[in-house]
């Protein structure tokens, strides 16, 4: 600790990408900022660790940093100077339709159109304009509740399609299974049923990101990106205290503003009786989503995919047809473990061999499970991989499993194993965490929420933190940043 308490202008609780983005935004405006982090290392969902064997670097949470590349906050940083290098796969992702059949998600829209055959023109029509305009579209989407009047053309391109249920858009736009399943699997990242109104939005955003910037990883592990954010904060005069969990707001030094990179449930606990009862009731209505059970592997070689297309992809979706992906997501939403889960797998060493000893590999995969589930999905996840990559299990040197309830123990923001900071239904995208013109402000004087439980929601983009900090600067200090 270098800054004396009395010299502090602001404190931030939580050092996830949003907490650190908030702290940097405040420090850039000249404020003296301290970040309190409960864990032993900074970074929240952006950490890395040798979870399995010495020499194997794993990311317990986020690995793919596509949303960071499209984020105005991350774009304001000189990442190469801060030591951050990105690594891409030949194709951002691929979707497994059956044991011998897959469909890639290419960087180029033109190549994608060729791959999708008679659905190519539709893909070009639906995704192409979004990818072409990604530099304007993504800052708009990553902002607070989109205000269509300011972005009529963008809103007209994205809005109507995004508001559809993902399954309906897939069936309306595409005729064949490869395009339908590929799109459905992208939308399924949101962990809401594909029949839900607005569930197409995630699919559109992830497809757009793949074409616009790819789905890269950070060379050496996601922790490098978190370390870069900490270094930038320190350069600006701020500091991060680790192993410093905050239990009550009353325990914090008196500062003009406090930004909380926590979810509504934690805010209520930390505020105690300082929070107005009406606001507490509104926050208690905030709903958390399903959880994930994740397995990290140390492998003695690459995943032995039957289809060579899959070896070229950074991320692999294992889920079969649109109908099968939809059924798995419906089961989870209904509180049941799916018979055959939809599995998202990232083979980071295909992009970044530095994460494992020479010739060795890492991979992780997770399955969606009901909120708070204690189920260990290793057998079901590995069975899905074996179907497409026979002999996979023989390559496993060591594995590390974290159940949904284990995720919450690892990071209190992952309530019930929900990695998105709260359910991403249309209602909760619009009212996140409650319906308000400024979703970051709270009725507690000087206190702001800045986590993924505020717009724009989950993912590594730092935009919730950045926008919350701008709100605090404007309201508490009269600074327009
Ligand atoms: C398994 C998994 C895989 C994921 N994969 C991806 C991916 O590939 N790409 C992607 O973009 N996103 C991914 N995500 C999501 C991404 O990690 C999160 O959306 C993002 O980290 C949210 O950032 P945040 O700053 O809001 O919160 P977090 O990153 O969760 O950080 C919150 C921090 O606050 C700390 N904290 C909480 N309460 C307190 C307290 N009372 N006192 C002090 N400190 C506290 C926590 O310890 C934590 O460090 C993944 C998440 C998980 C769990």
Short mmCIF file of C-alpha atoms and ligand atoms in Angstrom, two decimals:
data_model
loop_
_atom_site.label_atom_id
_atom_site.label_comp_id
_atom_site.label_asym_id
_atom_site.label_seq_id
_atom_site.Cartn_x
_atom_site.Cartn_y
_atom_site.Cartn_z
CA UNK A 1 0.00 0.00 0.00
CA UNK A 2 1.58 3.27 -1.07
CA UNK A 3 -1.31 5.73 -1.03
CA UNK A 4 -2.41 6.92 2.42
CA UNK A 5 -6.16 6.48 3.00
CA UNK A 6 -6.75 10.22 3.34
CA UNK A 7 -5.21 10.86 -0.10
CA UNK A 8 -7.64 8.55 -1.92
CA UNK A 9 -10.32 9.98 -4.21
CA UNK A 10 -11.88 6.66 -5.17
CA UNK A 11 -11.83 2.99 -4.37
CA UNK A 12 -12.81 0.09 -6.58
CA UNK A 13 -13.77 -3.28 -5.10
CA UNK A 14 -12.80 -6.18 -7.37
CA UNK A 15 -10.03 -6.38 -9.96
CA UNK A 16 -11.76 -8.13 -12.85
CA UNK A 17 -11.46 -6.49 -16.27
CA UNK A 18 -14.34 -4.17 -15.37
CA UNK A 19 -12.87 -3.19 -11.99
CA UNK A 20 -9.48 -2.47 -13.55
CA UNK A 21 -11.04 -0.57 -16.48
CA UNK A 22 -12.97 1.54 -13.98
CA UNK A 23 -9.83 2.24 -11.94
CA UNK A 24 -7.82 3.21 -15.04
CA UNK A 25 -10.59 5.51 -16.28
CA UNK A 26 -10.72 7.25 -12.88
CA UNK A 27 -6.92 7.49 -12.64
CA UNK A 28 -6.71 8.96 -16.15
CA UNK A 29 -8.93 11.78 -14.89
CA UNK A 30 -6.33 12.48 -12.20
CA UNK A 31 -7.99 10.65 -9.28
CA UNK A 32 -5.99 8.71 -6.67
CA UNK A 33 -7.47 5.19 -6.87
CA UNK A 34 -7.06 2.02 -4.85
CA UNK A 35 -8.45 -1.36 -5.94
CA UNK A 36 -9.33 -3.96 -3.31
CA UNK A 37 -9.15 -7.55 -4.55
CA UNK A 38 -10.24 -10.46 -2.37
CA UNK A 39 -8.17 -13.09 -4.20
CA UNK A 40 -4.40 -13.53 -4.04
CA UNK A 41 -3.92 -12.36 -7.65
CA UNK A 42 -5.52 -9.54 -9.61
CA UNK A 43 -7.56 -10.13 -12.74
CA UNK A 44 -10.85 -11.80 -11.74
CA UNK A 45 -11.98 -13.74 -14.80
CA UNK A 46 -8.71 -12.89 -16.56
CA UNK A 47 -6.30 -14.98 -14.53
CA UNK A 48 -3.96 -17.84 -15.45
CA UNK A 49 -2.55 -20.64 -13.31
CA UNK A 50 -0.79 -24.00 -13.55
CA UNK A 51 -3.99 -25.85 -12.73
CA UNK A 52 -2.72 -29.28 -13.80
CA UNK A 53 1.04 -29.79 -14.12
CA UNK A 54 4.12 -27.59 -13.88
CA UNK A 55 4.77 -25.83 -17.19
CA UNK A 56 1.14 -25.96 -18.36
CA UNK A 57 -0.52 -22.52 -18.25
CA UNK A 58 -4.32 -22.61 -17.96
CA UNK A 59 -6.88 -19.81 -17.83
CA UNK A 60 -9.43 -20.73 -15.14
CA UNK A 61 -11.94 -18.39 -16.84
CA UNK A 62 -11.69 -16.26 -20.00
CA UNK A 63 -9.28 -17.24 -22.77
CA UNK A 64 -10.77 -15.82 -25.98
CA UNK A 65 -10.45 -12.04 -25.96
CA UNK A 66 -12.41 -11.09 -29.09
CA UNK A 67 -14.65 -8.65 -27.23
CA UNK A 68 -11.58 -6.85 -25.85
CA UNK A 69 -10.41 -6.16 -29.40
CA UNK A 70 -13.71 -4.50 -30.21
CA UNK A 71 -13.93 -2.56 -26.96
CA UNK A 72 -13.31 1.19 -27.05
CA UNK A 73 -11.75 0.88 -23.57
CA UNK A 74 -9.18 -1.74 -24.59
CA UNK A 75 -8.56 0.13 -27.84
CA UNK A 76 -7.56 3.17 -25.79
CA UNK A 77 -4.62 1.18 -24.34
CA UNK A 78 -1.29 0.58 -26.04
CA UNK A 79 -1.41 -3.18 -25.47
CA UNK A 80 1.84 -4.10 -27.31
CA UNK A 81 3.78 -1.60 -25.19
CA UNK A 82 2.16 -3.12 -22.11
CA UNK A 83 3.56 -6.51 -23.20
CA UNK A 84 0.35 -8.01 -24.57
CA UNK A 85 0.68 -10.12 -27.71
CA UNK A 86 -2.25 -11.83 -29.36
CA UNK A 87 -2.26 -15.21 -31.02
CA UNK A 88 -4.80 -16.34 -33.63
CA UNK A 89 -5.80 -19.73 -34.97
CA UNK A 90 -6.24 -20.34 -38.69
CA UNK A 91 -10.00 -20.25 -38.14
CA UNK A 92 -11.61 -18.60 -35.10
CA UNK A 93 -14.00 -21.51 -34.43
CA UNK A 94 -15.65 -24.63 -35.77
CA UNK A 95 -18.84 -26.49 -34.95
CA UNK A 96 -19.06 -30.28 -34.74
CA UNK A 97 -22.21 -31.54 -36.45
CA UNK A 98 -21.40 -35.24 -36.14
CA UNK A 99 -18.43 -37.58 -35.66
CA UNK A 100 -17.04 -36.85 -39.15
CA UNK A 101 -18.77 -33.61 -39.96
CA UNK A 102 -18.02 -30.06 -38.93
CA UNK A 103 -18.44 -26.52 -40.18
CA UNK A 104 -15.77 -23.84 -39.69
CA UNK A 105 -16.32 -20.20 -38.75
CA UNK A 106 -13.81 -18.33 -40.90
CA UNK A 107 -12.28 -14.88 -40.48
CA UNK A 108 -13.50 -13.82 -43.92
CA UNK A 109 -17.19 -13.44 -44.71
CA UNK A 110 -16.46 -14.32 -48.35
CA UNK A 111 -14.80 -17.60 -47.37
CA UNK A 112 -17.67 -18.33 -44.97
CA UNK A 113 -20.17 -17.81 -47.77
CA UNK A 114 -18.32 -20.32 -49.95
CA UNK A 115 -18.19 -22.86 -47.09
CA UNK A 116 -21.92 -22.57 -46.44
CA UNK A 117 -22.89 -23.32 -50.06
CA UNK A 118 -26.50 -22.37 -50.71
CA UNK A 119 -26.69 -20.59 -47.32
CA UNK A 120 -23.65 -18.49 -48.19
CA UNK A 121 -25.66 -15.59 -49.61
CA UNK A 122 -27.87 -15.47 -46.52
CA UNK A 123 -24.83 -15.47 -44.19
CA UNK A 124 -23.37 -12.63 -46.24
CA UNK A 125 -26.67 -10.74 -46.03
CA UNK A 126 -27.24 -11.22 -42.27
CA UNK A 127 -23.68 -11.03 -40.88
CA UNK A 128 -21.73 -9.27 -43.64
CA UNK A 129 -22.97 -5.68 -43.01
CA UNK A 130 -22.44 -6.09 -39.25
CA UNK A 131 -18.86 -7.27 -39.77
CA UNK A 132 -18.18 -4.45 -42.25
CA UNK A 133 -19.43 -1.91 -39.72
CA UNK A 134 -18.03 -3.59 -36.60
CA UNK A 135 -15.96 -0.56 -35.62
CA UNK A 136 -19.13 1.51 -35.18
CA UNK A 137 -21.49 -1.30 -34.23
CA UNK A 138 -19.54 -2.80 -31.34
CA UNK A 139 -18.98 0.42 -29.34
CA UNK A 140 -22.74 0.98 -29.66
CA UNK A 141 -23.57 -2.57 -28.49
CA UNK A 142 -20.98 -2.44 -25.72
CA UNK A 143 -22.45 0.80 -24.41
CA UNK A 144 -25.35 1.24 -22.00
CA UNK A 145 -28.88 0.42 -23.17
CA UNK A 146 -28.67 1.17 -26.89
CA UNK A 147 -30.40 4.40 -27.87
CA UNK A 148 -31.67 3.75 -31.38
CA UNK A 149 -32.36 7.40 -32.16
CA UNK A 150 -28.64 8.15 -32.20
CA UNK A 151 -27.72 5.22 -34.42
CA UNK A 152 -30.61 4.69 -36.75
CA UNK A 153 -28.76 2.86 -39.50
CA UNK A 154 -26.91 0.55 -37.11
CA UNK A 155 -30.07 -0.05 -35.11
CA UNK A 156 -31.97 -0.94 -38.27
CA UNK A 157 -29.28 -3.43 -39.31
CA UNK A 158 -28.78 -5.13 -35.96
CA UNK A 159 -31.94 -4.60 -33.95
CA UNK A 160 -34.66 -6.54 -35.79
CA UNK A 161 -32.47 -9.63 -36.24
CA UNK A 162 -31.07 -9.41 -32.70
CA UNK A 163 -34.55 -9.28 -31.19
CA UNK A 164 -35.52 -12.62 -32.74
CA UNK A 165 -35.18 -15.93 -30.96
CA UNK A 166 -31.91 -17.49 -32.17
CA UNK A 167 -33.62 -20.69 -33.33
CA UNK A 168 -36.16 -18.70 -35.35
CA UNK A 169 -33.48 -16.55 -37.01
CA UNK A 170 -31.44 -19.66 -37.84
CA UNK A 171 -34.45 -21.36 -39.42
CA UNK A 172 -35.71 -18.26 -41.22
CA UNK A 173 -32.36 -17.18 -42.64
CA UNK A 174 -30.70 -20.52 -43.41
CA UNK A 175 -31.89 -23.66 -45.17
CA UNK A 176 -29.23 -26.20 -44.24
CA UNK A 177 -28.00 -27.65 -40.99
CA UNK A 178 -24.40 -26.38 -41.07
CA UNK A 179 -25.36 -22.68 -41.04
CA UNK A 180 -28.28 -23.24 -38.68
CA UNK A 181 -26.25 -25.21 -36.14
CA UNK A 182 -23.25 -22.91 -36.40
CA UNK A 183 -25.41 -19.88 -35.66
CA UNK A 184 -27.37 -21.64 -32.89
CA UNK A 185 -24.16 -22.66 -31.14
CA UNK A 186 -22.84 -19.09 -31.25
CA UNK A 187 -26.08 -17.85 -29.71
CA UNK A 188 -25.93 -20.61 -27.07
CA UNK A 189 -22.90 -18.89 -25.50
CA UNK A 190 -25.49 -16.61 -23.87
CA UNK A 191 -26.84 -19.53 -21.80
CA UNK A 192 -30.46 -18.67 -22.50
CA UNK A 193 -32.86 -20.93 -24.44
CA UNK A 194 -32.60 -20.44 -28.20
CA UNK A 195 -36.37 -19.87 -28.28
CA UNK A 196 -36.03 -16.77 -26.06
CA UNK A 197 -36.82 -13.36 -27.56
CA UNK A 198 -33.53 -11.57 -28.22
CA UNK A 199 -31.41 -14.72 -27.96
CA UNK A 200 -30.13 -14.16 -31.51
CA UNK A 201 -28.14 -11.12 -30.33
CA UNK A 202 -25.21 -13.08 -28.88
CA UNK A 203 -24.95 -15.15 -32.06
CA UNK A 204 -24.80 -12.03 -34.20
CA UNK A 205 -22.21 -10.38 -31.96
CA UNK A 206 -19.92 -13.43 -31.81
CA UNK A 207 -20.13 -14.06 -35.55
CA UNK A 208 -19.42 -10.38 -36.20
CA UNK A 209 -16.42 -10.49 -33.87
CA UNK A 210 -15.03 -13.59 -35.59
CA UNK A 211 -15.14 -11.91 -38.98
CA UNK A 212 -14.04 -8.48 -37.80
CA UNK A 213 -11.17 -9.25 -35.41
CA UNK A 214 -10.97 -13.04 -34.98
CA UNK A 215 -11.17 -14.89 -31.68
CA UNK A 216 -7.60 -14.62 -30.43
CA UNK A 217 -5.96 -15.47 -27.12
CA UNK A 218 -3.24 -13.64 -25.20
CA UNK A 219 0.18 -15.19 -25.66
CA UNK A 220 1.34 -16.62 -22.34
CA UNK A 221 -2.14 -16.66 -20.79
CA UNK A 222 -4.95 -14.24 -20.00
CA UNK A 223 -3.16 -13.17 -16.82
CA UNK A 224 -0.81 -11.17 -19.06
CA UNK A 225 -3.74 -8.94 -20.02
CA UNK A 226 -4.76 -8.48 -16.39
CA UNK A 227 -1.13 -7.72 -15.48
CA UNK A 228 -1.02 -5.12 -18.27
CA UNK A 229 -4.10 -3.41 -16.83
CA UNK A 230 -2.55 -3.38 -13.36
CA UNK A 231 0.71 -1.97 -14.79
CA UNK A 232 -1.22 0.79 -16.56
CA UNK A 233 -3.08 1.65 -13.36
CA UNK A 234 0.15 1.78 -11.36
CA UNK A 235 1.74 3.97 -14.05
CA UNK A 236 -1.18 6.37 -13.54
CA UNK A 237 -0.53 6.45 -9.78
CA UNK A 238 -3.14 3.89 -8.68
CA UNK A 239 -2.66 0.67 -6.74
CA UNK A 240 -4.16 -2.79 -6.27
CA UNK A 241 -4.33 -4.53 -2.89
CA UNK A 242 -4.72 -8.30 -3.18
CA UNK A 243 -5.98 -10.66 -0.46
CA UNK A 244 -8.14 -7.74 0.61
CA UNK A 245 -11.77 -8.90 0.57
CA UNK A 246 -14.27 -6.19 1.39
CA UNK A 247 -17.16 -7.39 3.53
CA UNK A 248 -18.93 -4.10 4.26
CA UNK A 249 -18.89 -0.75 2.53
CA UNK A 250 -18.47 0.76 5.98
CA UNK A 251 -14.99 -0.84 6.19
CA UNK A 252 -13.67 1.17 3.22
CA UNK A 253 -11.73 4.42 3.61
CA UNK A 254 -13.92 7.51 3.17
CA UNK A 255 -13.68 8.54 -0.50
CA UNK A 256 -15.93 10.58 -2.78
CA UNK A 257 -16.76 7.56 -4.85
CA UNK A 258 -16.77 3.75 -4.60
CA UNK A 259 -17.09 1.49 -7.63
CA UNK A 260 -18.10 -2.11 -7.08
CA UNK A 261 -17.03 -4.85 -9.50
CA UNK A 262 -19.49 -7.22 -7.81
CA UNK A 263 -22.97 -8.55 -8.54
CA UNK A 264 -26.20 -7.15 -7.03
CA UNK A 265 -26.32 -9.89 -4.38
CA UNK A 266 -22.91 -8.88 -3.05
CA UNK A 267 -23.82 -5.19 -3.18
CA UNK A 268 -26.83 -5.86 -0.96
CA UNK A 269 -24.68 -7.80 1.54
CA UNK A 270 -21.95 -5.15 1.57
CA UNK A 271 -24.35 -2.23 1.97
CA UNK A 272 -26.25 -3.78 4.91
CA UNK A 273 -28.93 -1.41 6.17
CA UNK A 274 -27.40 1.55 4.26
CA UNK A 275 -29.28 0.47 1.10
CA UNK A 276 -32.89 1.72 0.76
CA UNK A 277 -35.33 -1.20 1.13
CA UNK A 278 -37.00 -0.46 -2.21
CA UNK A 279 -33.68 -0.66 -4.06
CA UNK A 280 -32.78 -3.89 -2.22
CA UNK A 281 -36.08 -5.41 -3.33
CA UNK A 282 -35.37 -4.45 -6.94
CA UNK A 283 -31.89 -5.95 -6.77
CA UNK A 284 -33.28 -9.11 -5.20
CA UNK A 285 -35.38 -9.59 -8.32
CA UNK A 286 -32.20 -9.73 -10.45
CA UNK A 287 -31.89 -13.26 -11.82
CA UNK A 288 -28.72 -15.28 -12.19
CA UNK A 289 -28.30 -17.75 -15.05
CA UNK A 290 -27.23 -21.36 -15.38
CA UNK A 291 -23.70 -22.35 -14.41
CA UNK A 292 -20.82 -24.05 -16.15
CA UNK A 293 -18.78 -27.12 -15.25
CA UNK A 294 -15.31 -26.70 -16.74
CA UNK A 295 -12.48 -29.17 -17.28
CA UNK A 296 -8.88 -28.11 -18.02
CA UNK A 297 -6.54 -30.69 -19.49
CA UNK A 298 -2.79 -31.08 -19.84
CA UNK A 299 -2.35 -33.19 -22.99
CA UNK A 300 0.63 -35.09 -24.37
CA UNK A 301 -0.28 -34.00 -27.91
CA UNK A 302 -2.95 -32.09 -29.83
CA UNK A 303 -6.59 -33.17 -29.62
CA UNK A 304 -6.77 -36.05 -32.18
CA UNK A 305 -9.71 -34.67 -34.18
CA UNK A 306 -10.99 -36.97 -36.89
CA UNK A 307 -11.81 -33.95 -39.07
CA UNK A 308 -8.63 -31.91 -39.77
CA UNK A 309 -10.80 -28.77 -39.98
CA UNK A 310 -11.20 -28.92 -36.20
CA UNK A 311 -7.44 -28.90 -35.60
CA UNK A 312 -7.26 -25.48 -37.26
CA UNK A 313 -9.90 -23.85 -35.05
CA UNK A 314 -9.16 -22.02 -31.82
CA UNK A 315 -12.59 -22.76 -30.36
CA UNK A 316 -14.63 -25.89 -31.07
CA UNK A 317 -18.35 -26.22 -30.37
CA UNK A 318 -19.58 -29.77 -29.84
CA UNK A 319 -23.32 -29.83 -30.04
CA UNK A 320 -24.69 -31.45 -33.20
CA UNK A 321 -27.69 -29.98 -34.97
CA UNK A 322 -29.53 -26.77 -34.11
CA UNK A 323 -32.23 -28.94 -32.57
CA UNK A 324 -29.72 -30.78 -30.38
CA UNK A 325 -28.05 -27.58 -29.18
CA UNK A 326 -31.49 -26.11 -28.45
CA UNK A 327 -32.59 -29.20 -26.51
CA UNK A 328 -29.45 -29.12 -24.34
CA UNK A 329 -29.97 -25.44 -23.52
CA UNK A 330 -33.68 -25.96 -22.77
CA UNK A 331 -32.85 -28.76 -20.33
CA UNK A 332 -30.35 -26.59 -18.49
CA UNK A 333 -32.76 -23.67 -18.30
CA UNK A 334 -35.37 -26.04 -16.85
CA UNK A 335 -32.93 -27.08 -14.12
CA UNK A 336 -31.98 -30.47 -15.61
CA UNK A 337 -28.60 -31.84 -16.67
CA UNK A 338 -28.72 -32.38 -20.43
CA UNK A 339 -28.36 -35.98 -21.65
CA UNK A 340 -25.79 -34.80 -24.17
CA UNK A 341 -24.45 -31.37 -23.21
CA UNK A 342 -23.53 -28.56 -25.56
CA UNK A 343 -19.76 -28.25 -25.06
CA UNK A 344 -17.55 -25.24 -25.76
CA UNK A 345 -13.88 -26.23 -26.10
CA UNK A 346 -10.86 -23.91 -26.44
CA UNK A 347 -7.54 -25.37 -27.60
CA UNK A 348 -5.33 -22.45 -26.60
CA UNK A 349 -2.02 -24.11 -27.55
CA UNK A 350 -3.15 -24.36 -31.19
CA UNK A 351 -2.83 -20.56 -31.09
CA UNK A 352 -0.17 -20.15 -28.44
CA UNK A 353 2.29 -23.03 -28.02
CA UNK A 354 4.09 -21.17 -25.20
CA UNK A 355 1.38 -22.32 -22.78
CA UNK A 356 2.75 -25.89 -22.62
CA UNK A 357 6.12 -27.65 -22.80
CA UNK A 358 7.31 -28.41 -26.38
CA UNK A 359 4.99 -30.81 -28.18
CA UNK A 360 2.48 -30.83 -25.31
CA UNK A 361 -0.89 -29.08 -25.33
CA UNK A 362 -3.62 -27.67 -23.14
CA UNK A 363 -7.35 -27.49 -23.74
CA UNK A 364 -10.40 -26.60 -21.72
CA UNK A 365 -14.06 -27.27 -22.22
CA UNK A 366 -17.20 -26.46 -20.32
CA UNK A 367 -20.79 -27.61 -20.41
CA UNK A 368 -23.75 -25.53 -19.29
CA UNK A 369 -25.40 -26.94 -16.18
CA UNK A 370 -28.25 -25.78 -13.94
CA UNK A 371 -27.60 -22.84 -11.63
CA UNK A 372 -25.55 -23.87 -8.59
CA UNK A 373 -25.09 -27.47 -9.80
CA UNK A 374 -22.49 -29.61 -8.06
CA UNK A 375 -22.44 -32.09 -10.96
CA UNK A 376 -19.05 -33.13 -12.31
CA UNK A 377 -19.59 -33.25 -16.09
CA UNK A 378 -16.14 -34.63 -16.96
CA UNK A 379 -17.42 -37.97 -18.28
CA UNK A 380 -20.15 -36.37 -20.42
CA UNK A 381 -17.79 -33.69 -21.79
CA UNK A 382 -15.05 -36.21 -22.61
CA UNK A 383 -17.60 -38.52 -24.26
CA UNK A 384 -18.58 -35.69 -26.63
CA UNK A 385 -14.92 -35.03 -27.46
CA UNK A 386 -14.17 -38.77 -27.94
CA UNK A 387 -16.92 -38.98 -30.58
CA UNK A 388 -15.15 -36.37 -32.70
CA UNK A 389 -11.60 -37.15 -31.53
CA UNK A 390 -11.21 -40.86 -30.76
CA UNK A 391 -8.24 -41.45 -28.47
CA UNK A 392 -8.58 -38.07 -26.75
CA UNK A 393 -8.69 -39.61 -23.28
CA UNK A 394 -5.40 -41.41 -23.91
CA UNK A 395 -3.73 -38.03 -24.44
CA UNK A 396 -4.75 -36.69 -21.04
CA UNK A 397 -1.77 -36.27 -18.70
CA UNK A 398 -3.79 -34.50 -16.00
CA UNK A 399 -7.12 -32.78 -15.61
CA UNK A 400 -8.61 -30.11 -13.35
CA UNK A 401 -12.38 -29.91 -12.85
CA UNK A 402 -14.38 -26.98 -11.53
CA UNK A 403 -18.13 -27.46 -11.05
CA UNK A 404 -20.64 -24.62 -11.16
CA UNK A 405 -20.67 -24.35 -7.39
CA UNK A 406 -16.86 -24.53 -7.46
CA UNK A 407 -16.82 -21.49 -9.75
CA UNK A 408 -18.63 -19.42 -7.15
CA UNK A 409 -16.10 -20.55 -4.52
CA UNK A 410 -13.29 -19.47 -6.88
CA UNK A 411 -14.86 -16.09 -7.71
CA UNK A 412 -17.84 -14.77 -5.72
CA UNK A 413 -19.04 -12.93 -8.84
CA UNK A 414 -19.80 -16.26 -10.55
CA UNK A 415 -23.00 -16.71 -8.55
CA UNK A 416 -24.18 -20.33 -8.88
CA UNK A 417 -21.51 -20.79 -11.58
CA UNK A 418 -23.09 -18.11 -13.80
CA UNK A 419 -20.14 -16.73 -15.74
CA UNK A 420 -22.09 -13.82 -17.27
CA UNK A 421 -22.87 -11.83 -14.12
CA UNK A 422 -26.60 -12.53 -14.40
CA UNK A 423 -29.10 -14.00 -16.84
CA UNK A 424 -28.81 -12.51 -20.34
CA UNK A 425 -32.49 -12.51 -21.23
CA UNK A 426 -33.77 -9.55 -23.20
CA UNK A 427 -35.38 -8.11 -20.05
CA UNK A 428 -32.09 -8.28 -18.17
CA UNK A 429 -30.08 -6.89 -21.03
CA UNK A 430 -32.32 -3.82 -21.04
CA UNK A 431 -32.71 -3.56 -17.24
CA UNK A 432 -29.30 -4.52 -15.91
CA UNK A 433 -29.34 -4.69 -12.92
CA UNK A 434 -32.54 -2.61 -12.73
CA UNK A 435 -34.38 -0.40 -15.21
CA UNK A 436 -32.62 2.97 -15.00
CA UNK A 437 -31.31 5.72 -17.29
CA UNK A 438 -27.92 5.38 -15.58
CA UNK A 439 -27.63 1.67 -14.74
CA UNK A 440 -24.31 2.12 -12.91
CA UNK A 441 -25.49 4.62 -10.29
CA UNK A 442 -27.07 3.35 -7.06
CA UNK A 443 -29.13 5.25 -4.47
CA UNK A 444 -26.16 4.96 -2.09
CA UNK A 445 -24.30 8.27 -2.22
CA UNK A 446 -21.15 7.98 -4.36
CA UNK A 447 -21.57 4.21 -4.88
CA UNK A 448 -21.64 2.69 -8.38
CA UNK A 449 -21.89 -0.84 -9.73
CA UNK A 450 -19.35 -1.58 -12.48
CA UNK A 451 -19.39 -5.36 -13.02
CA UNK A 452 -20.80 -7.54 -15.78
CA UNK A 453 -24.12 -7.32 -13.92
CA UNK A 454 -24.38 -3.89 -15.59
CA UNK A 455 -24.44 -3.13 -19.35
CA UNK A 456 -23.16 -4.50 -21.59
CA UNK A 457 -22.97 -7.73 -19.54
CA UNK A 458 -20.46 -10.59 -19.59
CA UNK A 459 -17.20 -10.90 -21.48
CA UNK A 460 -13.77 -9.31 -21.41
CA UNK A 461 -14.36 -5.77 -22.66
CA UNK A 462 -14.02 -3.58 -19.58
CA UNK A 463 -16.87 -1.43 -20.88
CA UNK A 464 -19.07 -1.79 -17.79
CA UNK A 465 -16.19 -0.51 -15.67
CA UNK A 466 -15.27 2.24 -18.11
CA UNK A 467 -18.85 3.52 -18.40
CA UNK A 468 -19.48 3.29 -14.66
CA UNK A 469 -16.31 5.31 -14.02
CA UNK A 470 -17.42 7.93 -16.54
CA UNK A 471 -20.75 8.15 -14.76
CA UNK A 472 -19.03 8.57 -11.37
CA UNK A 473 -16.65 11.20 -12.76
CA UNK A 474 -19.54 13.19 -14.18
CA UNK A 475 -21.84 12.94 -11.18
CA UNK A 476 -19.36 13.15 -8.31
CA UNK A 477 -16.59 15.31 -9.75
CA UNK A 478 -18.22 17.20 -12.63
CA UNK A 479 -15.62 15.70 -15.00
CA UNK A 480 -16.65 14.69 -18.51
CA UNK A 481 -14.28 11.86 -19.50
C1 LIG B 1 -15.03 -20.54 -17.12
C2 LIG B 1 -15.17 -19.18 -17.73
C3 LIG B 1 -14.81 -19.00 -19.06
C4 LIG B 1 -14.95 -17.74 -19.65
N1 LIG B 1 -14.54 -17.56 -20.93
C5 LIG B 1 -14.57 -16.32 -21.47
C6 LIG B 1 -13.95 -16.07 -22.72
O1 LIG B 1 -13.31 -16.96 -23.32
N2 LIG B 1 -14.05 -14.81 -23.24
C7 LIG B 1 -14.69 -13.80 -22.57
O2 LIG B 1 -14.74 -12.67 -23.08
N3 LIG B 1 -15.23 -14.00 -21.35
C8 LIG B 1 -15.18 -15.23 -20.79
N4 LIG B 1 -15.65 -15.43 -19.52
C9 LIG B 1 -16.37 -14.32 -18.85
C10 LIG B 1 -15.43 -13.27 -18.28
O3 LIG B 1 -14.41 -13.88 -17.53
C11 LIG B 1 -16.25 -12.34 -17.40
O4 LIG B 1 -17.38 -11.86 -18.11
C12 LIG B 1 -15.43 -11.14 -16.94
O5 LIG B 1 -14.27 -11.55 -16.26
C13 LIG B 1 -16.28 -10.26 -16.03
O6 LIG B 1 -15.49 -9.21 -15.56
P1 LIG B 1 -15.83 -8.42 -14.23
O7 LIG B 1 -14.73 -7.44 -14.04
O8 LIG B 1 -17.22 -7.94 -14.30
O9 LIG B 1 -15.81 -9.51 -13.05
P2 LIG B 1 -14.76 -10.63 -12.66
O10 LIG B 1 -13.78 -10.85 -13.74
O11 LIG B 1 -15.55 -11.77 -12.18
O12 LIG B 1 -13.96 -9.98 -11.44
C14 LIG B 1 -14.54 -9.71 -10.20
C15 LIG B 1 -13.42 -9.62 -9.18
O13 LIG B 1 -13.95 -9.05 -7.98
C16 LIG B 1 -13.39 -9.74 -6.88
N5 LIG B 1 -14.31 -9.56 -5.76
C17 LIG B 1 -15.61 -9.93 -5.70
N6 LIG B 1 -16.15 -9.60 -4.52
C18 LIG B 1 -15.16 -8.98 -3.81
C19 LIG B 1 -15.09 -8.40 -2.51
N7 LIG B 1 -16.15 -8.38 -1.69
N8 LIG B 1 -13.91 -7.86 -2.10
C20 LIG B 1 -12.83 -7.85 -2.93
N9 LIG B 1 -12.84 -8.41 -4.17
C21 LIG B 1 -14.00 -8.95 -4.60
C22 LIG B 1 -13.30 -11.17 -7.36
O14 LIG B 1 -12.35 -11.92 -6.60
C23 LIG B 1 -12.84 -10.97 -8.80
O15 LIG B 1 -11.43 -10.90 -8.88
C24 LIG B 1 -15.48 -16.65 -18.90
C25 LIG B 1 -15.79 -16.83 -17.55
C26 LIG B 1 -15.61 -18.08 -16.96
C27 LIG B 1 -15.89 -18.24 -15.49
#
